[in-house]
mmCIF file of C-alpha atoms in Angstrom:
data_model
loop_
_atom_site.group_PDB
_atom_site.id
_atom_site.type_symbol
_atom_site.label_atom_id
_atom_site.label_comp_id
_atom_site.label_asym_id
_atom_site.label_seq_id
_atom_site.Cartn_x
_atom_site.Cartn_y
_atom_site.Cartn_z
ATOM 1 C CA MET A 264 -29.338 7.953 -8.893
ATOM 2 C CA THR A 265 -29.048 9.813 -5.629
ATOM 3 C CA ILE A 266 -31.830 10.329 -3.133
ATOM 4 C CA PRO A 267 -32.016 12.641 -0.117
ATOM 5 C CA HIS A 268 -30.588 11.202 3.071
ATOM 6 C CA VAL A 269 -33.078 10.646 5.870
ATOM 7 C CA LEU A 270 -31.571 11.707 9.180
ATOM 8 C CA THR A 271 -32.596 8.682 11.210
ATOM 9 C CA HIS A 272 -30.616 5.825 12.714
ATOM 10 C CA LEU A 273 -31.372 2.300 11.569
ATOM 11 C CA GLY A 274 -31.128 1.000 15.124
ATOM 12 C CA ALA A 275 -28.459 -1.157 16.700
ATOM 13 C CA THR A 276 -29.202 -4.737 15.655
ATOM 14 C CA THR A 277 -25.909 -6.522 14.959
ATOM 15 C CA VAL A 278 -25.626 -7.709 11.348
ATOM 16 C CA LYS A 279 -22.936 -10.203 10.448
ATOM 17 C CA PHE A 280 -20.959 -9.722 7.245
ATOM 18 C CA SER A 281 -17.664 -10.938 5.837
ATOM 19 C CA ALA A 282 -14.578 -9.066 4.754
ATOM 20 C CA THR A 283 -11.459 -10.130 2.876
ATOM 21 C CA HIS A 284 -8.578 -7.666 3.048
ATOM 22 C CA ILE A 285 -6.840 -8.065 -0.298
ATOM 23 C CA GLY A 286 -4.248 -5.326 0.194
ATOM 24 C CA THR A 287 -3.818 -1.562 0.689
ATOM 25 C CA ALA A 288 -7.432 -0.293 0.799
ATOM 26 C CA THR A 289 -8.809 -3.138 -1.310
ATOM 27 C CA VAL A 290 -11.423 -5.085 0.648
ATOM 28 C CA LEU A 291 -14.033 -7.546 -0.559
ATOM 29 C CA LEU A 292 -17.182 -7.026 1.522
ATOM 30 C CA GLU A 293 -20.051 -9.520 1.472
ATOM 31 C CA ILE A 294 -23.108 -7.918 3.024
ATOM 32 C CA ALA A 295 -26.632 -9.328 2.812
ATOM 33 C CA GLY A 296 -25.589 -11.513 -0.110
ATOM 34 C CA LEU A 297 -24.062 -8.665 -2.139
ATOM 35 C CA ARG A 298 -20.354 -8.380 -2.923
ATOM 36 C CA LEU A 299 -18.745 -4.946 -2.826
ATOM 37 C CA LEU A 300 -15.113 -4.272 -3.708
ATOM 38 C CA THR A 301 -13.345 -1.183 -2.390
ATOM 39 C CA ASP A 302 -10.509 0.770 -4.049
ATOM 40 C CA PRO A 303 -9.294 -2.030 -6.387
ATOM 41 C CA VAL A 304 -5.496 -2.360 -6.620
ATOM 42 C CA PHE A 305 -4.208 -5.518 -8.342
ATOM 43 C CA ASP A 306 -1.015 -4.614 -10.247
ATOM 44 C CA PRO A 307 2.043 -6.826 -9.606
ATOM 45 C CA ALA A 308 4.581 -5.395 -7.167
ATOM 46 C CA PRO A 309 7.050 -3.858 -6.782
ATOM 47 C CA ALA A 310 5.971 -1.112 -9.121
ATOM 48 C CA GLU A 311 6.661 2.587 -9.599
ATOM 49 C CA TYR A 312 4.134 5.221 -10.622
ATOM 50 C CA ARG A 313 5.369 8.654 -11.713
ATOM 51 C CA HIS A 314 3.138 11.698 -11.777
ATOM 52 C CA ASP A 315 5.753 14.446 -11.549
ATOM 53 C CA PRO A 316 6.717 15.598 -9.043
ATOM 54 C CA VAL A 317 5.096 12.704 -7.155
ATOM 55 C CA VAL A 318 6.534 9.195 -7.336
ATOM 56 C CA LEU A 319 4.662 6.345 -5.614
ATOM 57 C CA ARG A 320 6.218 2.904 -5.164
ATOM 58 C CA SER A 321 4.435 -0.285 -4.164
ATOM 59 C CA THR A 322 6.316 -2.938 -2.227
ATOM 60 C CA ALA A 323 3.838 -5.849 -2.111
ATOM 61 C CA GLY A 324 1.073 -7.123 -4.352
ATOM 62 C CA PRO A 325 -2.483 -8.231 -3.581
ATOM 63 C CA ALA A 326 -3.170 -11.259 -1.401
ATOM 64 C CA VAL A 327 -5.910 -12.388 -3.821
ATOM 65 C CA ALA A 328 -5.305 -12.488 -7.566
ATOM 66 C CA LEU A 329 -7.677 -10.687 -9.891
ATOM 67 C CA ALA A 330 -8.616 -13.980 -11.527
ATOM 68 C CA ASP A 331 -9.592 -15.492 -8.169
ATOM 69 C CA LEU A 332 -12.210 -12.890 -7.280
ATOM 70 C CA PRO A 333 -15.851 -13.961 -7.120
ATOM 71 C CA PRO A 334 -18.402 -11.980 -9.152
ATOM 72 C CA ILE A 335 -18.538 -8.376 -7.913
ATOM 73 C CA ASP A 336 -21.838 -6.505 -7.668
ATOM 74 C CA ALA A 337 -20.459 -2.969 -7.231
ATOM 75 C CA VAL A 338 -17.229 -1.054 -6.637
ATOM 76 C CA LEU A 339 -16.855 1.595 -3.930
ATOM 77 C CA LEU A 340 -14.066 3.869 -5.083
ATOM 78 C CA SER A 341 -12.961 6.605 -2.693
ATOM 79 C CA HIS A 342 -11.157 8.329 -5.572
ATOM 80 C CA ASP A 343 -9.956 7.310 -9.012
ATOM 81 C CA ASP A 344 -6.792 9.312 -9.548
ATOM 82 C CA HIS A 345 -4.172 7.634 -7.325
ATOM 83 C CA PRO A 346 -2.649 4.229 -8.105
ATOM 84 C CA ASP A 347 -2.717 3.058 -4.488
ATOM 85 C CA ASN A 348 -6.526 3.218 -4.717
ATOM 86 C CA LEU A 349 -7.092 2.353 -8.369
ATOM 87 C CA ASP A 350 -4.401 0.926 -10.643
ATOM 88 C CA ALA A 351 -4.379 -0.411 -14.193
ATOM 89 C CA ALA A 352 -5.456 -3.923 -13.253
ATOM 90 C CA GLY A 353 -8.093 -2.587 -10.889
ATOM 91 C CA ARG A 354 -9.621 -0.505 -13.660
ATOM 92 C CA THR A 355 -10.546 -3.678 -15.519
ATOM 93 C CA LEU A 356 -13.129 -4.365 -12.787
ATOM 94 C CA LEU A 357 -15.057 -1.142 -13.316
ATOM 95 C CA ALA A 358 -16.869 -2.048 -16.511
ATOM 96 C CA GLY A 359 -20.237 -3.725 -16.283
ATOM 97 C CA ARG A 360 -21.181 -2.788 -12.717
ATOM 98 C CA PRO A 361 -22.025 0.315 -10.673
ATOM 99 C CA VAL A 362 -19.000 2.269 -9.459
ATOM 100 C CA LEU A 363 -19.740 4.729 -6.667
ATOM 101 C CA THR A 364 -17.134 7.459 -6.441
ATOM 102 C CA THR A 365 -16.546 11.203 -6.326
ATOM 103 C CA GLN A 366 -18.370 13.515 -8.669
ATOM 104 C CA SER A 367 -15.174 14.461 -10.495
ATOM 105 C CA GLY A 368 -14.131 10.809 -10.664
ATOM 106 C CA ALA A 369 -17.424 9.777 -12.223
ATOM 107 C CA GLY A 370 -16.869 12.409 -14.896
ATOM 108 C CA ARG A 371 -13.460 10.939 -15.707
ATOM 109 C CA LEU A 372 -14.539 7.303 -15.610
ATOM 110 C CA GLY A 373 -17.852 7.438 -17.451
ATOM 111 C CA GLY A 374 -19.668 4.140 -17.937
ATOM 112 C CA GLN A 375 -21.706 3.133 -14.897
ATOM 113 C CA ALA A 376 -19.786 5.396 -12.531
ATOM 114 C CA VAL A 377 -22.039 7.338 -10.165
ATOM 115 C CA GLY A 378 -20.706 10.541 -8.619
ATOM 116 C CA LEU A 379 -21.771 11.196 -5.036
ATOM 117 C CA ALA A 380 -21.366 14.426 -3.105
ATOM 118 C CA PRO A 381 -20.894 14.070 0.658
ATOM 119 C CA TRP A 382 -24.139 12.948 2.358
ATOM 120 C CA ALA A 383 -25.759 11.912 -0.940
ATOM 121 C CA THR A 384 -27.215 8.392 -0.850
ATOM 122 C CA TYR A 385 -27.457 5.677 -3.497
ATOM 123 C CA GLU A 386 -29.714 2.647 -3.238
ATOM 124 C CA LEU A 387 -27.975 -0.401 -4.697
ATOM 125 C CA THR A 388 -30.474 -3.151 -5.510
ATOM 126 C CA VAL A 389 -29.186 -6.500 -6.782
ATOM 127 C CA ARG A 390 -31.102 -9.798 -6.842
ATOM 128 C CA GLY A 391 -33.892 -8.268 -4.817
ATOM 129 C CA THR A 392 -31.630 -7.012 -2.008
ATOM 130 C CA THR A 393 -31.047 -3.321 -1.352
ATOM 131 C CA LEU A 394 -28.094 -1.690 0.365
ATOM 132 C CA ARG A 395 -28.223 2.010 1.147
ATOM 133 C CA ILE A 396 -24.822 3.603 0.534
ATOM 134 C CA THR A 397 -24.123 7.152 1.661
ATOM 135 C CA ALA A 398 -21.050 9.172 0.740
ATOM 136 C CA THR A 399 -19.173 10.807 3.610
ATOM 137 C CA PRO A 400 -16.811 13.802 3.598
ATOM 138 C CA GLY A 401 -13.058 13.489 3.238
ATOM 139 C CA VAL A 402 -9.977 15.687 2.969
ATOM 140 C CA HIS A 403 -6.989 14.140 1.213
ATOM 141 C CA GLY A 404 -4.547 17.004 1.692
ATOM 142 C CA PRO A 405 -3.785 18.915 -1.493
ATOM 143 C CA VAL A 406 -4.216 15.923 -3.764
ATOM 144 C CA GLY A 407 -7.827 16.005 -4.878
ATOM 145 C CA GLU A 408 -11.419 15.058 -4.133
ATOM 146 C CA VAL A 409 -12.210 11.995 -2.003
ATOM 147 C CA ILE A 410 -15.205 10.445 -0.279
ATOM 148 C CA GLY A 411 -15.870 7.679 2.219
ATOM 149 C CA PHE A 412 -18.958 5.484 2.491
ATOM 150 C CA VAL A 413 -21.524 4.297 5.003
ATOM 151 C CA ILE A 414 -23.277 1.032 4.081
ATOM 152 C CA GLU A 415 -26.645 0.134 5.596
ATOM 153 C CA ALA A 416 -28.306 -3.254 5.175
ATOM 154 C CA GLU A 417 -31.976 -4.052 5.618
ATOM 155 C CA GLY A 418 -31.579 -6.170 8.760
ATOM 156 C CA ASP A 419 -30.078 -9.299 10.225
ATOM 157 C CA GLU A 420 -30.134 -12.815 8.780
ATOM 158 C CA GLU A 421 -33.566 -13.520 10.271
ATOM 159 C CA GLY A 422 -34.928 -10.239 8.976
ATOM 160 C CA GLN A 423 -35.568 -8.965 12.456
ATOM 161 C CA GLY A 424 -34.951 -5.253 12.857
ATOM 162 C CA GLU A 425 -32.404 -3.020 11.210
ATOM 163 C CA GLY A 426 -28.664 -3.265 11.589
ATOM 164 C CA GLU A 427 -25.665 -1.204 12.423
ATOM 165 C CA ALA A 428 -23.887 0.441 9.532
ATOM 166 C CA VAL A 429 -20.422 -0.199 8.120
ATOM 167 C CA TYR A 430 -18.169 2.814 7.577
ATOM 168 C CA LEU A 431 -15.305 3.083 5.069
ATOM 169 C CA SER A 432 -13.235 6.202 5.638
ATOM 170 C CA GLY A 433 -11.553 6.546 2.256
ATOM 171 C CA ASP A 434 -8.243 8.415 2.066
ATOM 172 C CA THR A 435 -8.874 11.248 4.484
ATOM 173 C CA VAL A 436 -7.412 12.909 7.523
ATOM 174 C CA TYR A 437 -9.640 13.401 10.563
ATOM 175 C CA VAL A 438 -11.602 16.616 10.097
ATOM 176 C CA ASP A 439 -14.512 18.027 12.105
ATOM 177 C CA GLU A 440 -17.028 17.144 9.394
ATOM 178 C CA LEU A 441 -16.553 13.450 10.186
ATOM 179 C CA ASP A 442 -18.046 13.919 13.649
ATOM 180 C CA ALA A 443 -21.454 14.297 11.968
ATOM 181 C CA ILE A 444 -21.381 10.632 10.924
ATOM 182 C CA ALA A 445 -22.302 9.507 14.428
ATOM 183 C CA ASP A 446 -25.253 11.929 14.416
ATOM 184 C CA ARG A 447 -26.669 10.246 11.318
ATOM 185 C CA PHE A 448 -25.736 6.569 11.683
ATOM 186 C CA SER A 449 -25.111 3.823 14.203
ATOM 187 C CA ILE A 450 -21.668 2.581 13.175
ATOM 188 C CA GLY A 451 -20.747 -0.953 14.145
ATOM 189 C CA THR A 452 -17.538 -1.507 12.142
ATOM 190 C CA ALA A 453 -15.247 1.185 10.729
ATOM 191 C CA PHE A 454 -12.650 0.421 8.054
ATOM 192 C CA LEU A 455 -10.050 3.147 8.506
ATOM 193 C CA HIS A 456 -7.489 4.196 5.897
ATOM 194 C CA LEU A 457 -4.456 4.729 8.104
ATOM 195 C CA GLY A 458 -0.714 4.557 7.420
ATOM 196 C CA ALA A 459 -0.027 8.258 8.025
ATOM 197 C CA ALA A 460 0.672 8.714 4.320
ATOM 198 C CA ARG A 461 3.024 11.531 3.396
ATOM 199 C CA ILE A 462 4.368 12.631 0.012
ATOM 200 C CA ALA A 463 7.969 13.810 0.055
ATOM 201 C CA ALA A 464 7.468 15.955 -3.054
ATOM 202 C CA PHE A 465 5.099 18.223 -1.124
ATOM 203 C CA GLY A 466 8.003 19.154 1.127
ATOM 204 C CA ASP A 467 5.969 20.016 4.223
ATOM 205 C CA GLY A 468 5.497 16.593 5.814
ATOM 206 C CA ARG A 469 1.720 17.005 6.020
ATOM 207 C CA LEU A 470 -0.500 13.981 6.494
ATOM 208 C CA ILE A 471 -2.703 13.041 3.556
ATOM 209 C CA THR A 472 -4.307 10.072 5.350
ATOM 210 C CA MET A 473 -4.951 9.536 9.040
ATOM 211 C CA ASP A 474 -2.232 8.586 11.444
ATOM 212 C CA ALA A 475 -3.145 6.164 14.209
ATOM 213 C CA ALA A 476 -3.879 8.890 16.758
ATOM 214 C CA GLN A 477 -6.427 10.421 14.385
ATOM 215 C CA GLY A 478 -7.851 6.985 13.651
ATOM 216 C CA ALA A 479 -8.294 6.281 17.349
ATOM 217 C CA ALA A 480 -9.986 9.653 17.885
ATOM 218 C CA LEU A 481 -12.337 9.020 14.960
ATOM 219 C CA THR A 482 -13.160 5.554 16.294
ATOM 220 C CA ARG A 483 -14.197 7.146 19.566
ATOM 221 C CA SER A 484 -16.215 9.866 17.777
ATOM 222 C CA LEU A 485 -18.051 7.290 15.666
ATOM 223 C CA GLY A 486 -18.825 5.108 18.660
ATOM 224 C CA ALA A 487 -17.701 2.151 16.550
ATOM 225 C CA ARG A 488 -17.377 -1.179 18.335
ATOM 226 C CA THR A 489 -14.776 -2.397 15.843
ATOM 227 C CA ALA A 490 -12.046 -0.538 13.948
ATOM 228 C CA VAL A 491 -10.372 -2.360 11.065
ATOM 229 C CA PRO A 492 -7.106 -0.817 9.823
ATOM 230 C CA VAL A 493 -6.476 -0.869 6.077
ATOM 231 C CA HIS A 494 -4.211 1.215 3.809
ATOM 232 C CA TYR A 495 -1.172 0.991 6.109
ATOM 233 C CA ALA A 496 1.208 -1.373 4.277
ATOM 234 C CA SER A 497 2.647 -2.230 0.843
ATOM 235 C CA TRP A 498 3.607 1.324 -0.225
ATOM 236 C CA GLU A 499 6.657 3.456 0.535
ATOM 237 C CA HIS A 500 4.658 6.595 1.338
ATOM 238 C CA PHE A 501 3.055 5.007 4.414
ATOM 239 C CA SER A 502 4.927 6.120 7.521
ATOM 240 C CA GLU A 503 3.128 4.210 10.294
ATOM 241 C CA ASP A 504 2.931 0.436 10.547
ATOM 242 C CA ARG A 505 0.915 -2.089 12.520
ATOM 243 C CA ALA A 506 2.998 -1.673 15.669
ATOM 244 C CA GLY A 507 2.541 2.096 15.657
ATOM 245 C CA ILE A 508 -1.196 1.783 15.076
ATOM 246 C CA THR A 509 -1.561 -0.732 17.904
ATOM 247 C CA ALA A 510 0.363 1.489 20.322
ATOM 248 C CA ALA A 511 -1.615 4.617 19.460
ATOM 249 C CA PHE A 512 -4.998 2.919 19.846
ATOM 250 C CA ALA A 513 -3.904 1.485 23.199
ATOM 251 C CA ALA A 514 -2.738 4.913 24.372
ATOM 252 C CA ALA A 515 -6.118 6.378 23.405
ATOM 253 C CA GLY A 516 -7.974 3.715 25.374
ATOM 254 C CA VAL A 517 -9.553 2.055 22.330
ATOM 255 C CA GLY A 518 -7.050 -0.738 21.743
ATOM 256 C CA ASP A 519 -9.730 -3.345 22.438
ATOM 257 C CA ARG A 520 -11.695 -2.134 19.407
ATOM 258 C CA LEU A 521 -8.955 -2.981 16.880
ATOM 259 C CA ARG A 522 -9.579 -5.918 14.556
ATOM 260 C CA TRP A 523 -6.700 -6.946 12.299
ATOM 261 C CA LEU A 524 -7.614 -8.879 9.173
ATOM 262 C CA THR A 525 -5.263 -11.481 7.718
ATOM 263 C CA PRO A 526 -4.678 -10.533 4.068
ATOM 264 C CA GLY A 527 -6.403 -12.958 1.742
ATOM 265 C CA ALA A 528 -8.542 -14.580 4.454
ATOM 266 C CA ARG A 529 -12.333 -14.263 4.434
ATOM 267 C CA GLU A 530 -13.354 -13.292 7.950
ATOM 268 C CA THR A 531 -16.718 -12.759 9.631
ATOM 269 C CA LEU A 532 -17.394 -9.506 11.433
ATOM 270 C CA ALA A 533 -20.389 -8.202 13.309
#
């Protein structure tokens, strides 16, 4: 279910959590004992996906095999209709657990999919622990509905105070609506879908995900201490790599906020 969002910060206590970047925008997050999986993509690569006139090609597979995943409590799906965010193998993970996604995506997926409009909030309670997950706006060019997510935990490991939130951008370009996130939340870590994705079939060269300059500007707007790039490798339609992202963040004066995750490695963030 959705509940109204309360326009208050949770404070600025640092809460440690772990993240495993599996590939593209697929990240395993372990927060307060709950495991969340984002945008599951697990098909073997290379692979080609045709949705005329668009053709998407993957160049590398996941760093963690589907069979090696731990039990997943919920899936955060920025959108369901593009194979670089949800592929055939990834779909097998949707059954039997909550899937938070767009309203149109929930209609297509059925099952336990929950459709969230921007700024709607869902309380995920598993094994007595509650995470508050709020959908954020997104604009994915001309290619359909998308949302991001803000995740709030109840506090730090000692239960003292409330913690900073984790932000997942989803496939979006930087639009003015995203500046409201900092008004509503204290963001500690931001997972940014970068790569400057472009689709040749559209013919106009427009961005459909953020380039690094937009990502750096959004990092500054959010006030995030840490920016974690995802969604920048393993597909032909990404036009900006790690070197370009690093240079753009440095030029914007936020290079010290970048945190690169090693694919397949479980890493602690705070």
